[in-house]
XYZ file of C-alpha atoms in Angstrom:
202
model
C 29.860 -10.067 -19.839
C 27.637 -9.702 -16.826
C 26.108 -6.288 -16.327
C 25.818 -5.206 -12.741
C 22.194 -4.354 -11.751
C 21.429 -0.695 -11.439
C 20.254 0.736 -8.068
C 16.684 2.068 -8.671
C 17.554 5.059 -6.418
C 20.321 5.950 -8.867
C 17.781 5.927 -11.646
C 15.618 8.332 -9.774
C 18.582 10.579 -9.102
C 19.518 10.516 -12.777
C 15.938 11.430 -13.664
C 16.215 14.513 -11.461
C 19.497 15.403 -13.186
C 17.803 15.069 -16.480
C 15.009 17.365 -15.340
C 17.630 19.862 -14.252
C 19.192 19.743 -17.817
C 15.678 20.274 -19.356
C 15.118 23.385 -17.127
C 18.451 24.919 -18.114
C 18.098 28.514 -19.484
C 17.392 28.620 -23.244
C 16.277 24.975 -23.545
C 12.544 25.759 -23.689
C 11.722 22.117 -22.595
C 9.788 23.048 -19.501
C 6.708 20.947 -20.487
C 8.924 17.802 -20.891
C 10.535 18.545 -17.505
C 7.124 18.796 -15.766
C 6.039 15.480 -17.407
C 9.037 13.735 -16.054
C 8.479 15.354 -12.544
C 4.883 14.223 -12.576
C 6.020 10.572 -12.910
C 8.487 11.066 -10.054
C 5.858 12.812 -7.899
C 3.385 9.988 -8.424
C 5.949 7.399 -7.303
C 6.870 9.559 -4.376
C 3.214 9.981 -3.410
C 2.667 6.226 -3.581
C 5.662 5.721 -1.222
C 4.064 8.245 1.176
C 0.657 6.605 1.049
C -0.937 9.136 -1.275
C -2.635 8.347 -4.531
C -3.581 11.799 -5.703
C -2.370 13.279 -9.051
C 0.161 16.104 -8.313
C -1.116 19.534 -9.329
C 0.665 21.772 -11.853
C 1.346 24.204 -9.033
C 3.083 21.487 -6.950
C 5.088 20.442 -9.937
C 6.180 23.945 -10.709
C 7.362 24.404 -7.152
C 9.577 21.302 -7.373
C 10.797 22.467 -10.759
C 11.703 25.863 -9.258
C 13.745 24.122 -6.581
C 15.586 21.994 -9.153
C 16.162 25.014 -11.360
C 17.717 26.742 -8.371
C 20.203 23.907 -8.078
C 18.490 21.568 -5.574
C 18.887 17.948 -6.666
C 18.831 16.004 -3.417
C 16.084 13.368 -3.313
C 15.506 13.649 0.381
C 14.527 17.262 -0.120
C 12.568 16.924 -3.393
C 10.972 13.521 -2.948
C 11.222 12.364 0.719
C 8.955 9.398 0.007
C 11.365 7.936 -2.543
C 14.453 8.832 -0.513
C 13.038 7.037 2.523
C 13.087 3.672 0.783
C 16.041 1.395 0.140
C 16.127 -0.842 -2.939
C 18.273 -4.008 -3.008
C 18.700 -5.633 -6.437
C 20.101 -9.105 -6.932
C 20.737 -11.073 -10.120
C 20.825 -10.058 -13.712
C 19.203 -10.859 -17.115
C 15.609 -11.996 -17.088
C 15.754 -13.056 -13.364
C 16.166 -10.027 -11.155
C 15.089 -9.894 -7.459
C 14.084 -6.472 -6.122
C 13.769 -6.000 -2.352
C 12.269 -2.828 -0.990
C 12.828 -1.847 2.619
C 12.956 1.154 4.925
C 16.209 2.986 5.275
C 17.954 2.761 8.644
C 16.647 5.322 11.129
C 13.233 5.877 9.408
C 10.333 4.847 11.632
C 7.958 2.324 10.262
C 4.382 1.671 11.453
C 1.894 -0.663 9.905
C -1.046 1.370 8.610
C -4.180 0.525 6.545
C -3.616 0.759 2.779
C -4.216 4.194 1.391
C -3.546 6.080 4.668
C -2.359 9.569 3.572
C 0.849 11.046 4.860
C 2.605 7.783 5.638
C 5.662 6.182 4.053
C 4.682 2.885 2.505
C 6.653 -0.323 2.694
C 5.307 -3.515 1.053
C 4.392 -6.237 3.454
C 3.833 -9.732 2.044
C 2.537 -12.557 4.157
C 4.824 -15.536 3.429
C 1.945 -18.071 3.473
C -1.532 -16.577 3.249
C -3.201 -19.863 4.209
C -1.302 -19.742 7.553
C -2.793 -16.330 8.174
C -6.227 -17.033 6.837
C -6.424 -20.453 8.504
C -10.185 -20.665 9.238
C -13.009 -21.649 6.897
C -16.670 -20.662 7.240
C -17.744 -23.927 8.873
C -14.846 -23.713 11.375
C -16.027 -20.197 12.343
C -19.576 -21.425 12.709
C -18.507 -24.296 14.997
C -16.217 -22.103 17.170
C -18.925 -19.507 17.611
C -21.765 -21.914 18.207
C -24.173 -20.292 15.784
C -25.966 -21.324 12.636
C -24.814 -20.857 9.114
C -27.410 -18.183 8.346
C -26.536 -16.358 11.641
C -22.875 -16.393 10.790
C -23.571 -15.081 7.283
C -25.609 -12.229 8.779
C -22.873 -11.351 11.307
C -20.099 -11.437 8.655
C -22.159 -8.974 6.585
C -23.049 -6.689 9.464
C -19.391 -6.450 10.650
C -18.040 -6.080 7.123
C -15.711 -8.990 7.704
C -15.240 -9.552 3.907
C -14.127 -5.948 3.268
C -10.915 -6.056 5.271
C -7.842 -8.192 4.532
C -7.147 -8.240 8.259
C -10.142 -10.470 8.475
C -10.651 -12.387 5.274
C -9.532 -13.083 1.750
C -11.023 -15.004 -1.184
C -8.347 -17.626 -2.007
C -8.730 -19.878 -5.099
C -12.455 -20.842 -4.749
C -13.413 -20.001 -1.140
C -13.431 -17.296 1.523
C -10.764 -17.871 4.159
C -10.759 -16.122 7.515
C -8.092 -15.010 9.955
C -7.850 -15.314 13.806
C -8.538 -11.548 13.733
C -11.885 -12.295 12.246
C -12.704 -14.875 14.929
C -11.801 -12.379 17.684
C -13.931 -9.680 16.130
C -16.951 -12.005 15.779
C -16.497 -13.236 19.372
C -16.398 -9.669 20.658
C -19.571 -8.818 18.708
C -21.336 -11.754 20.379
C -20.086 -10.685 23.824
C -21.580 -7.211 23.191
C -25.055 -8.523 22.292
C -26.559 -11.937 21.708
C -26.856 -13.419 18.224
C -30.671 -13.083 18.373
C -30.249 -9.226 18.361
C -27.729 -9.353 15.596
C -30.101 -11.495 13.553
C -32.989 -9.110 14.123
C -30.752 -6.236 12.986
C -29.794 -8.157 9.834
C -33.451 -9.005 9.033
C -34.490 -5.375 9.436
C -31.675 -4.225 7.209
C -32.585 -6.763 4.552
C -36.203 -5.650 4.367
């Protein structure tokens, strides 16, 4: 018989209920409850753009709320509750789609920005986004290979996925990178950038 896929949110809710049972008077399983809460708090933090380990004090505060009868995810773990999971399929092939719940504002932010709810964004075809190669950039900008290498390093083009990505065997660049490089050359000529690079390299 086919088993219907389980909603991940239901699993989180069940985990909270399990923590509540562990915190019941006379159970003496507080350490286990805190361990389970830590895992939930880490997931919640990731959904909110935070990568810090929750402190013991923070976990005890959440445990106190659960011990007092609070089990709603939107109160205990707003990062988790703000995400909707859609599961399709069963067996070894299961598709999981993560999206924002209706009514929750979404804004694209740099990865790792604290205090923001995180939704995964996947570019359908990365080669469509990173559609420029080094020689194409050089030709469009009208500068030499060495000058472009210097400018790419000075502007940290290779440190941002908005600008570039190493795909298979080569660096590929986006239109955003081209615009950033063009703006830099409008601000000052390549000769000045080259002198800055040479001084930095000494």
